[in-house]
Coordinates of C-alpha atoms in Angstrom, one line a residue:
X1 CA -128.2 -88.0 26.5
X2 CA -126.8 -85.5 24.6
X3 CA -126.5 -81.4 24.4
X4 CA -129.4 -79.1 23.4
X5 CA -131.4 -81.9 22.1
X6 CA -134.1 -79.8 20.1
X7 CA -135.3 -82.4 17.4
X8 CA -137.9 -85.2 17.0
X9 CA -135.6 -86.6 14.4
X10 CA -133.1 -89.7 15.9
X11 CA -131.7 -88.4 19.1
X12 CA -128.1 -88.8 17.9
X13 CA -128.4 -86.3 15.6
X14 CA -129.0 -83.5 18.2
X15 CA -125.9 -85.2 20.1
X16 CA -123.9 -83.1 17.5
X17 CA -125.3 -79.9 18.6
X18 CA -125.7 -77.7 20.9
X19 CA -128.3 -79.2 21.5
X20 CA -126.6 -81.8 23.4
X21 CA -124.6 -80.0 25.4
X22 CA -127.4 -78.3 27.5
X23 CA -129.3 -81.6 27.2
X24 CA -126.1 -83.0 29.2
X25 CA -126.2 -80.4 31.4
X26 CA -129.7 -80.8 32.7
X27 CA -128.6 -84.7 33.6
X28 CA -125.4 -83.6 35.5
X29 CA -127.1 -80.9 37.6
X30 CA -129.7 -82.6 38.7
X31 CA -127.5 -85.5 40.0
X32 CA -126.0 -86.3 43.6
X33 CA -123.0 -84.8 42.6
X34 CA -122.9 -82.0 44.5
X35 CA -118.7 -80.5 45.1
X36 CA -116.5 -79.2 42.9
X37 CA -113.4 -81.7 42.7
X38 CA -110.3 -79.6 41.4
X39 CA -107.3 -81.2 39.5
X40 CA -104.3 -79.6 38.0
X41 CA -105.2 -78.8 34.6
X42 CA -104.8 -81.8 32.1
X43 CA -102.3 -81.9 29.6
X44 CA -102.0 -84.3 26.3
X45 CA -100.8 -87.0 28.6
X46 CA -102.8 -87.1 31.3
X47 CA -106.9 -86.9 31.0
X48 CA -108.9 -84.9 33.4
X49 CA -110.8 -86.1 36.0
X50 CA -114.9 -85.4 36.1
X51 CA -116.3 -82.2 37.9
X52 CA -119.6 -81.4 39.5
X53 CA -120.8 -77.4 40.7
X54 CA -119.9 -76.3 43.7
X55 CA -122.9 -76.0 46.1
X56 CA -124.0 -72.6 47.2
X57 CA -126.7 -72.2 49.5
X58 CA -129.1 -69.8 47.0
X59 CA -130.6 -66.8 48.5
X60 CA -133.0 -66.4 46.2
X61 CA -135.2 -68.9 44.3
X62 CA -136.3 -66.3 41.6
X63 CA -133.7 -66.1 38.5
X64 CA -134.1 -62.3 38.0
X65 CA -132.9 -62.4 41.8
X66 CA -129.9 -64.2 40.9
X67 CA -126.9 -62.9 38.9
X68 CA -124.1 -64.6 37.8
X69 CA -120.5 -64.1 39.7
X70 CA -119.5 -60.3 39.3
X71 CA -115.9 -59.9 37.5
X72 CA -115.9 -56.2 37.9
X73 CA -113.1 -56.5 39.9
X74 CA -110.6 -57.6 37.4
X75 CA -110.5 -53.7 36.5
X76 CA -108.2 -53.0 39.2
X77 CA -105.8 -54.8 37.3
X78 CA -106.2 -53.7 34.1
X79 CA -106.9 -50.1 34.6
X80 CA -104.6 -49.1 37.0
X81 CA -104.8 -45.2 36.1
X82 CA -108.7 -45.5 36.6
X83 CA -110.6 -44.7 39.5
X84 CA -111.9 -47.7 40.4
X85 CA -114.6 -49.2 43.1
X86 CA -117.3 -51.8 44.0
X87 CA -120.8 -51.9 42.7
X88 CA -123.2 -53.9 44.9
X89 CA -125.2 -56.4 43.0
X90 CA -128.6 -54.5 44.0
X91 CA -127.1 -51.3 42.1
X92 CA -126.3 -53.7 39.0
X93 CA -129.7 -55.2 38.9
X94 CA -131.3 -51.6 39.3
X95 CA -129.3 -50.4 36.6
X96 CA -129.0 -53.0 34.0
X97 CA -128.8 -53.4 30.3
X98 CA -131.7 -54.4 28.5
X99 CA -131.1 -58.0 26.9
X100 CA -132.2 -56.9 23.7
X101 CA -130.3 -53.4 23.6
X102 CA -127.4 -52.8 21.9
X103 CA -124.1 -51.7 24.3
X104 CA -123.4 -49.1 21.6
X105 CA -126.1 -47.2 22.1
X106 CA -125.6 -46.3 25.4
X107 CA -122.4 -43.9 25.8
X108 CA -120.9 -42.0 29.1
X109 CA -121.8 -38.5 27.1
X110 CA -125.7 -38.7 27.2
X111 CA -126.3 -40.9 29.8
X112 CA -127.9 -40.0 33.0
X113 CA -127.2 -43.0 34.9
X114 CA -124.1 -45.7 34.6
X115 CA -126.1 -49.1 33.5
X116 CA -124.2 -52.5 34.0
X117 CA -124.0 -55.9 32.3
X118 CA -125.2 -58.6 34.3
X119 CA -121.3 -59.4 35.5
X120 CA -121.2 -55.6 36.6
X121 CA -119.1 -54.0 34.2
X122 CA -120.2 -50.2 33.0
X123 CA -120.8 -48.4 30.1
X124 CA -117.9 -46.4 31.4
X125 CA -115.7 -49.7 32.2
X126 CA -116.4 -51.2 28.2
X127 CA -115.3 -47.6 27.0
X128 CA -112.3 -47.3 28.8
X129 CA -111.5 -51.0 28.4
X130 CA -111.7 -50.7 24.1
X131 CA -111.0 -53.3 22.2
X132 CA -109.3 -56.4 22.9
X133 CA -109.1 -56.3 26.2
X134 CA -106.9 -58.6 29.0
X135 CA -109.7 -61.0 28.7
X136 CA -107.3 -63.7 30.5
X137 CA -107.7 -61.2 33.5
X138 CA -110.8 -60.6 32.8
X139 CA -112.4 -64.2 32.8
X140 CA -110.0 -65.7 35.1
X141 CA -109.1 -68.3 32.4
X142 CA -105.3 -68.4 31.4
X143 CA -104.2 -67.9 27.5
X144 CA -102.6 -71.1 26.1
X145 CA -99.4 -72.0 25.9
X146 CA -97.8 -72.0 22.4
X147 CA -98.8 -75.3 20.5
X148 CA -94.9 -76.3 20.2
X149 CA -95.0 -78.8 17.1
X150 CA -98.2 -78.1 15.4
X151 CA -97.9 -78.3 12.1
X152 CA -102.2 -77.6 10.2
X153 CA -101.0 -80.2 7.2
X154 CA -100.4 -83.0 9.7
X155 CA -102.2 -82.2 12.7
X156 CA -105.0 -84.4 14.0
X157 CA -107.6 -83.7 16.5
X158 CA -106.9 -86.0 20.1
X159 CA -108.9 -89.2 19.4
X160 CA -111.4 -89.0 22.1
X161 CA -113.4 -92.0 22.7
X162 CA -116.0 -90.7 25.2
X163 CA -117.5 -94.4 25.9
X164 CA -118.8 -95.0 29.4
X165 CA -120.1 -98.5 31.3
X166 CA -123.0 -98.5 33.0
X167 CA -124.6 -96.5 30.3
X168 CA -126.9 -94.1 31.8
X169 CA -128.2 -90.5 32.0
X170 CA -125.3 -88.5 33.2
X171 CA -123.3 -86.1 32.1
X172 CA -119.0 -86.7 32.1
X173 CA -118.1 -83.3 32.4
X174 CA -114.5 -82.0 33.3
X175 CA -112.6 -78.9 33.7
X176 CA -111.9 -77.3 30.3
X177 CA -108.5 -77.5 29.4
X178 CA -107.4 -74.9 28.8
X179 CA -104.8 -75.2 26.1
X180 CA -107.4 -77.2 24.5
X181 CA -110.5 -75.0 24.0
X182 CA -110.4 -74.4 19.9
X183 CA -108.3 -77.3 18.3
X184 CA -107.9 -77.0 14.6
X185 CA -106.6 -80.2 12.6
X186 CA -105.8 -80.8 9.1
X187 CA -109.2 -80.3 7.9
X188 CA -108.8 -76.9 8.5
X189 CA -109.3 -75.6 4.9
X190 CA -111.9 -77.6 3.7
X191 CA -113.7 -77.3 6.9
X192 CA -113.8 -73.3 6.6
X193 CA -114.5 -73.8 2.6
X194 CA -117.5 -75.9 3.6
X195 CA -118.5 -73.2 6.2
X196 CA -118.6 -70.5 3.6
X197 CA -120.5 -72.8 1.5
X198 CA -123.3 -73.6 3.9
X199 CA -123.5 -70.3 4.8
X200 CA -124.1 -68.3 0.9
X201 CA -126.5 -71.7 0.8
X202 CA -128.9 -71.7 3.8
X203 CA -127.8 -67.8 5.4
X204 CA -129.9 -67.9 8.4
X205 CA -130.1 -71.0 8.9
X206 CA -126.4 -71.5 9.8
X207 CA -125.9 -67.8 11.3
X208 CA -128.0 -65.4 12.7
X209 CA -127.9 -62.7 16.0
X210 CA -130.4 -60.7 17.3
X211 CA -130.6 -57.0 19.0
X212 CA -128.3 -57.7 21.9
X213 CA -126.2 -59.9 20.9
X214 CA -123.5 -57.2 19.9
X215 CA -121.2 -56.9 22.7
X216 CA -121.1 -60.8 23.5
X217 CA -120.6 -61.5 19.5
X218 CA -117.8 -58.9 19.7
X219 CA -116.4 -59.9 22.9
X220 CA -116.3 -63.7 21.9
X221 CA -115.0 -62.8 18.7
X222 CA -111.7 -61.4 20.2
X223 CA -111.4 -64.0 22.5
X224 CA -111.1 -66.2 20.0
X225 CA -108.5 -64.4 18.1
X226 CA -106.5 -63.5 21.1
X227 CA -106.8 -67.7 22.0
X228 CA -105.5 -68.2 18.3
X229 CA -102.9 -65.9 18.3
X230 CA -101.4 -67.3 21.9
X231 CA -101.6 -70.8 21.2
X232 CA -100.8 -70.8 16.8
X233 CA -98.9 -67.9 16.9
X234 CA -96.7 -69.1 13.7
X235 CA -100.6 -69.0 11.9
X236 CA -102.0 -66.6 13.5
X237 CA -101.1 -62.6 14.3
X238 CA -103.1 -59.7 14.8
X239 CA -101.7 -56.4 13.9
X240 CA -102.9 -52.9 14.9
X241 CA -105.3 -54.2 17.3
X242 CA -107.6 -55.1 14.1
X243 CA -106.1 -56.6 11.3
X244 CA -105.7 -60.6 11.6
X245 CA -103.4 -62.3 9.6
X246 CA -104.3 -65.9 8.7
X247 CA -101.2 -67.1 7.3
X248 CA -102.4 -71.1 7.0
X249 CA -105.6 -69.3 4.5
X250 CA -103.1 -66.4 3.3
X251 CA -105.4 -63.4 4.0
X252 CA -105.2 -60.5 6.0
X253 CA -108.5 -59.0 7.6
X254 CA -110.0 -56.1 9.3
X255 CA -112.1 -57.8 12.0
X256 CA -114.1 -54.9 12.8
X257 CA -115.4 -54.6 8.0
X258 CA -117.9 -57.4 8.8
X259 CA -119.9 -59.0 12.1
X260 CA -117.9 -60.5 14.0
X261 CA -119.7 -64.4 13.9
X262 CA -119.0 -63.9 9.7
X263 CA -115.4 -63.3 11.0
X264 CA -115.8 -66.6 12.9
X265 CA -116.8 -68.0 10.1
X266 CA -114.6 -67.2 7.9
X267 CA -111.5 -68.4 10.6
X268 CA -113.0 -70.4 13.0
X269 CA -113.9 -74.5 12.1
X270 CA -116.0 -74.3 15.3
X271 CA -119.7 -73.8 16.2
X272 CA -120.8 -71.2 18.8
X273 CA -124.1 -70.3 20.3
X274 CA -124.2 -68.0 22.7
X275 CA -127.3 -67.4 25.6
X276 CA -128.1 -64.5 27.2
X277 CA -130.2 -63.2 30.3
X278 CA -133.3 -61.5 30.0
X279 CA -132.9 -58.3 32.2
X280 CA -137.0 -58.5 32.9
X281 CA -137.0 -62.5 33.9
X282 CA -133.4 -63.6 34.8
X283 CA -133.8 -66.3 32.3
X284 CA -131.3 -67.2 29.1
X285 CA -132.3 -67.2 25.8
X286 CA -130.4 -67.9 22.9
X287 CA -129.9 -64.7 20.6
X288 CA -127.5 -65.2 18.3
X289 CA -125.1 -68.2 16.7
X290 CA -122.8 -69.6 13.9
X291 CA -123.7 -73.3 13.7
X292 CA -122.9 -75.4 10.2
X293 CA -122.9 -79.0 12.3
X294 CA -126.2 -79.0 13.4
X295 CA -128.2 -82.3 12.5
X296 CA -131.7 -82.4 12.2
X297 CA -132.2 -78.5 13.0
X298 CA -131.0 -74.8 12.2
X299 CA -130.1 -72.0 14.0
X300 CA -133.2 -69.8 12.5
X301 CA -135.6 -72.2 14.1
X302 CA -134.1 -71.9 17.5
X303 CA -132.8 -68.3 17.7
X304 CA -135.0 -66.2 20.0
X305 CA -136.4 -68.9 22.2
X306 CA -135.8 -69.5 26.1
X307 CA -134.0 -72.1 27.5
X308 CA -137.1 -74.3 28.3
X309 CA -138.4 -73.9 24.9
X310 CA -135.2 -75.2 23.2
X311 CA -136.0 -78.2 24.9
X312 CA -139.6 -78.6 24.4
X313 CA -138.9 -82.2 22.7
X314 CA -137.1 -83.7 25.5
X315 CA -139.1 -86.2 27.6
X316 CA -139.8 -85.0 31.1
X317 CA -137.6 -82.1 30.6
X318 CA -140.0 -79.2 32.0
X319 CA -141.3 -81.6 35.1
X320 CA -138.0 -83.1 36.1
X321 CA -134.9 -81.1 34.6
X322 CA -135.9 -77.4 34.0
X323 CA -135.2 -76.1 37.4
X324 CA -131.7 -77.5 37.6
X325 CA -130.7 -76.4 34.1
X326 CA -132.0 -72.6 34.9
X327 CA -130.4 -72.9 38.4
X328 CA -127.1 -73.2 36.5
X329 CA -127.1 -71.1 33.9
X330 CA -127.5 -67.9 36.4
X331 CA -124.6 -68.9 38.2
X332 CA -121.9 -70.4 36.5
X333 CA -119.2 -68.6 37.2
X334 CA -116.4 -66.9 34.4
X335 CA -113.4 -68.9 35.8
X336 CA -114.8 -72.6 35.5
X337 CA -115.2 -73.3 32.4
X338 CA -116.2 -77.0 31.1
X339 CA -116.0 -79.6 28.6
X340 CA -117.1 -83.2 27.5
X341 CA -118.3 -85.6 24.9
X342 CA -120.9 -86.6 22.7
X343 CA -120.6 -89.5 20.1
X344 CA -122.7 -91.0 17.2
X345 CA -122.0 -93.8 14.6
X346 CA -122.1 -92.0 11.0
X347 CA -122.2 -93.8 7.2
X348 CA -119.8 -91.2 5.9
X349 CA -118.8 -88.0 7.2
X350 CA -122.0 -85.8 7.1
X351 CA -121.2 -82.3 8.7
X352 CA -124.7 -80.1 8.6
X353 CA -127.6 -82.0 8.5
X354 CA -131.0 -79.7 8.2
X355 CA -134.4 -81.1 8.4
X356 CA -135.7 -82.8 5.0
X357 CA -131.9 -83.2 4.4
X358 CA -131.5 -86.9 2.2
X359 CA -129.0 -87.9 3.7
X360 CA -131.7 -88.7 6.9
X361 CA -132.9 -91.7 5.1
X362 CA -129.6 -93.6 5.8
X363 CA -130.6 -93.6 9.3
X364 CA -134.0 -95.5 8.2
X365 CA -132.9 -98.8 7.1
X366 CA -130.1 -101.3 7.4
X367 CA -128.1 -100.9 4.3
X368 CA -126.7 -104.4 3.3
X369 CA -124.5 -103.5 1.4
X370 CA -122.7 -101.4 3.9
X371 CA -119.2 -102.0 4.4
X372 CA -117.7 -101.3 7.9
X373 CA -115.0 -98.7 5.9
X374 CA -117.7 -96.1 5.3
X375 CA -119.2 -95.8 9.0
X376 CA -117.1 -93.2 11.4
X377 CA -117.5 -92.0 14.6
X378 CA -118.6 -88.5 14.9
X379 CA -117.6 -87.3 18.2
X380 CA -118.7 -83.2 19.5
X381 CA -116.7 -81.6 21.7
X382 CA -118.0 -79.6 23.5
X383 CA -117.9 -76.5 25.7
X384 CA -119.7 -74.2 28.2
X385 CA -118.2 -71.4 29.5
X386 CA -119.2 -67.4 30.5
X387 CA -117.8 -64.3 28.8
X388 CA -116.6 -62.1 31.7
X389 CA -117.7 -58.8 30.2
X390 CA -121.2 -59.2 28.6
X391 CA -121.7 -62.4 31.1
X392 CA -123.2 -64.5 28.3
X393 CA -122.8 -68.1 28.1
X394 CA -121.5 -69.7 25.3
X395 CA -121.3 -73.3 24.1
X396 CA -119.1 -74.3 21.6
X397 CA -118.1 -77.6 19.6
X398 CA -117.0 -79.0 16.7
X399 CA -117.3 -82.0 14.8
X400 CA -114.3 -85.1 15.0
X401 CA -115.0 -88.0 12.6
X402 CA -112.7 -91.2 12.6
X403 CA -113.3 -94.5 10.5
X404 CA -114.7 -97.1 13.5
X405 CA -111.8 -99.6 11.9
X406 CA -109.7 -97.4 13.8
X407 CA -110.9 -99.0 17.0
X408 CA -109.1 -102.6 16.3
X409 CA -105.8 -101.2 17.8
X410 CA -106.9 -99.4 20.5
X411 CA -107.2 -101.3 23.9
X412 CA -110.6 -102.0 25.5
X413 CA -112.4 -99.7 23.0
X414 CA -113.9 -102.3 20.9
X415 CA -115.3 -104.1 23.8
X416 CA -116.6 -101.2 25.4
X417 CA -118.5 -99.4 22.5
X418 CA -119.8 -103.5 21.8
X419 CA -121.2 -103.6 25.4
X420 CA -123.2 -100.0 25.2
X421 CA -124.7 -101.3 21.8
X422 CA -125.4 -104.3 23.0
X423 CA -126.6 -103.7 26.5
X424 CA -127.5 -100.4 26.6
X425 CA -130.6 -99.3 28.0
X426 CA -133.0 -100.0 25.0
X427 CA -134.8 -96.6 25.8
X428 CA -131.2 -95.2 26.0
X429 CA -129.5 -96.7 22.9
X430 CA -132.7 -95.7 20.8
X431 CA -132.0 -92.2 21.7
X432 CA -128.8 -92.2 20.7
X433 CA -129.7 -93.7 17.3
X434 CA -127.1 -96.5 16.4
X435 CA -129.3 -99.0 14.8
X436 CA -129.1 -98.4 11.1
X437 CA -125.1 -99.4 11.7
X438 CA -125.0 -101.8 14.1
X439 CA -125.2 -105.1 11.6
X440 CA -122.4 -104.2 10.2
X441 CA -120.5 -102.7 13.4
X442 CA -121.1 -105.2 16.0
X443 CA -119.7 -108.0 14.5
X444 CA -116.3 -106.6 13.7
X445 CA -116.4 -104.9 17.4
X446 CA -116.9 -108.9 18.4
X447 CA -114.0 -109.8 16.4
X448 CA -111.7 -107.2 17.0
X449 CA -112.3 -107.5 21.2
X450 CA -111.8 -111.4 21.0
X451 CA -108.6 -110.2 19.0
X452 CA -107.2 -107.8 21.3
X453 CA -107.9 -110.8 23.9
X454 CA -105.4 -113.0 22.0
X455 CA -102.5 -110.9 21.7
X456 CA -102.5 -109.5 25.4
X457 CA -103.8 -105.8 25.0
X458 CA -106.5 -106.5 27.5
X459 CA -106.8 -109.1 29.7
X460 CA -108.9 -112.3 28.9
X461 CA -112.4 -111.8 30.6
X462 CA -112.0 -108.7 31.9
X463 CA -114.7 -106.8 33.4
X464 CA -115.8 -104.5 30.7
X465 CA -116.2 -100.4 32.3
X466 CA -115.2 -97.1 31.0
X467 CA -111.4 -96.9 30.6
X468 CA -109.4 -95.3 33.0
X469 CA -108.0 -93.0 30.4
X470 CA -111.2 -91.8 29.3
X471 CA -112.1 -90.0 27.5
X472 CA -109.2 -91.7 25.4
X473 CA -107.5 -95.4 25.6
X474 CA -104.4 -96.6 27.1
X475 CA -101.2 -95.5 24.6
X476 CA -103.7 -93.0 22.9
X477 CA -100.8 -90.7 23.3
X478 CA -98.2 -92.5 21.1
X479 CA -100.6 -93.5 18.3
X480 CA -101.5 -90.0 17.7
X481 CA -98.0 -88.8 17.8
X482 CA -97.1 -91.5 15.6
X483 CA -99.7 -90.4 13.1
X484 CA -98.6 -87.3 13.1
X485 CA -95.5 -88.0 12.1
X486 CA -93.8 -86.4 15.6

């Protein structure tokens, strides 16, 4: 299953959306898994183990009861000067900002009353705070640590192989790592040339944000720059407060001349959608979004609409799933961010995919004269995590592609992915769309498993399961060094 599925088209094209992150979602959260397991944070070596939320006996059923986990505190820290001191929830939710207001219309000078965000900061706080703010402090999620080694001409993205055995209907999610939230690879400029391009092209279809969606576009905006800046710094600077220097692109810009989702655009190879609560019903909507990796959708047919609604296609989803995905969204907190995997089988590499798009016959018909060369894996990774100040949620991912012949090496991974396409739950495997490939995949995956067999990288007859590195492969770590060239 896959995030934010919100097409009728094959189901695998949604898995490369955000779509298929909230589709996930609903799966994990309404599992047994019930307490959060914490694990020091993962680094390049060491893959992170699976989460699940932490239960919290609710004391309130009704979402406009519910807000997420106040941050307001953090100002203690960061405004030291400031007279400081606690708001009670019940004075937020009395005094809170309309969803489809704009933060910028409300000032300290001709306002009668102080009104709140739903993670309980003021007008007065955003003021005094300005722009880019401590958001570390403010989130509760560390900066990265400097990327020592990068180099954007050689740099690949981790090869993640999120494969699992028994195949089923959950989700594999895991602590974000936080070095590890934007991860930019050699594709860099051609990925932000293709951006622009899609955008002049299909405008709102890739990028769009509605009344409301100014403080969380802004406040993601800088969070992304100030995540840039720590962990690329030889790529990245920002000067002045407002001026960001993109020295792999060669430009210098004023991120405040032009929204702030065209700025990610123009910097940024990653999606974004962001959700935000309705001050009237408690429940999320999505409002605004730059997404060029969407397959078999846009953002202008999605933008606007509830949760629930996103998800109108989705089997069973308002009878057996929509209470556990709203449940969630109005109390994730800031400081537990996420992250996991979706995969697809592609012929080619194909990046944004809208409806009536040619390129969805190829997923009609089994070409013969398809050669195992041209068909990649497209892997999404993805993200789910709240912004502190305006207490949106945003989901973010991008898109990995790596030729499937890149399997033969890599222990147990042919074997795996030949047992999901094989055995896979028909009802399962039809969802995530694999069939107009798989006469042309399976037998090499049969060949190159028997092969790996013969010279000792896995044992003969072993019992075939998700891999104990997942979601990567054992020695994953030296091959992509190696390819590097570090």
């Amino acid at each position: 299953m896959d995030f934010l599925n919100v097409t009728v088209q094959p189901p695998w094209l949604a898995a490369l959306a955000i779509v298929t992150l909230l589709g996930l979602l609903l799966t994990f959260l309404s599992s047994s898994l019930t307490k959060l397991r914490t694990r020091r944070t993962s680094s390049s070596q060491t893959p992170p183990r699976s989460i699940s939320p932490e239960k919290k006996a609710p004391t309130s059923t009704n979402p406009v009861d519910i807000l997420p986990p106040q941050r307001r505190h953090a100002l203690s820290a960061l405004l030291p000067n400031r007279s400081y001191k606690d708001v009670s929830e019940e004075e937020v939710r009395a005094n809170i900002f309309p969803m489809t207001a704009d933060f910028r219309d409300y000032t300290t000078q001709d306002q009668e009353k102080q009104l709140y965000t739903p993670t309980g900061f003021s007008t007065a706080d955003l003021e005094a705070l300005g722009n880019f703010p401590d958001y570390a402090t403010l989130s509760g999620v560390p900066l990265p640590e400097k990327y020592e080694g990068f180099d954007i001409e050689k740099a690949l993205p981790r090869p993640y192989r999120p494969f699992r055995w028994a195949y089923h209907q959950t989700m594999s999610l895991t602590k974000l790592e936080t070095n590890w939230w934007l991860e930019l690879e050699n594709t860099y400029k051609d990925r932000i040339s293709q951006r622009k391009a899609l955008y002049t092209k299909h405008g709102p279809g890739v990028l769009g944000a509605l009344p409301g969606s100014e403080l969380a576009c802004k406040e993601l905006m800088e969070m992304v720059i100030q995540f840039l800046c720590a962990r690329y710094p030889t790529h990245f600077e920002l000067k002045y407060n407002r001026i960001l220097v993109n020295k792999i692109l060669g430009t210098e810009t004023d991120v405040y001349s032009k929204p702030p989702l065209e700025i990610l655009m123009d910097h940024v190879p990653e999606d974004f959608g962001i959700m935000l609560r309705d001050d009237e019903t408690g429940n999320y909507f999505l409002r605004a979004g730059v997404i060029c990796s969407s397959m078999g959708w846009n953002v202008s047919s999605k933008v606007g609409l509830q949760l629930h609604r996103i998800h109108d296609d989705i089997p069973d989803y308002r009878e057996k799933m929509q209470f556990s995905m709203d449940r969630f969204f109005t109390r994730m907190p800031a400081e537990k961010p996420i992250q996991r995997g979706s995969w697809g089988l592609e012929i080619g590499q194909p990046l944004h995919m809208p409806p009536g798009d040619p390129h969805e016959k190829l997923r009609t018909f089994q070409d013969p004269n398809l050669q195992i060369e041209d068909v990649h894996l497209r892997v999404d990774w993805q993200t789910l995590r709240r912004l502190p100040l305006s207490g949106a949620v945003i989901f973010n991912f991008k898109a990995l592609f790596t030729p499937v012949t890149e399997f033969r090496d890599e222990p147990g991974v042919p074997a795996l992915l030949n047992k999901i396409m094989k055995e896979g739950k028909e009802k399962l495997m039809k969802y995530k769309g694999t069939w107009h490939v798989q006469h042309v995949v399976l037998p090499k995956l049969e060949e190159w498993a028997k092969e790996q067999e013969d010279m000792g990288l896995v044992e003969k007859d072993w019992e075939v399961s998700t891999l104990d590195e997942s979601p990567w492969f054992r020695g994953w770590e030296g091959k992509w060094h190696k390819q590097q060239g570090f």
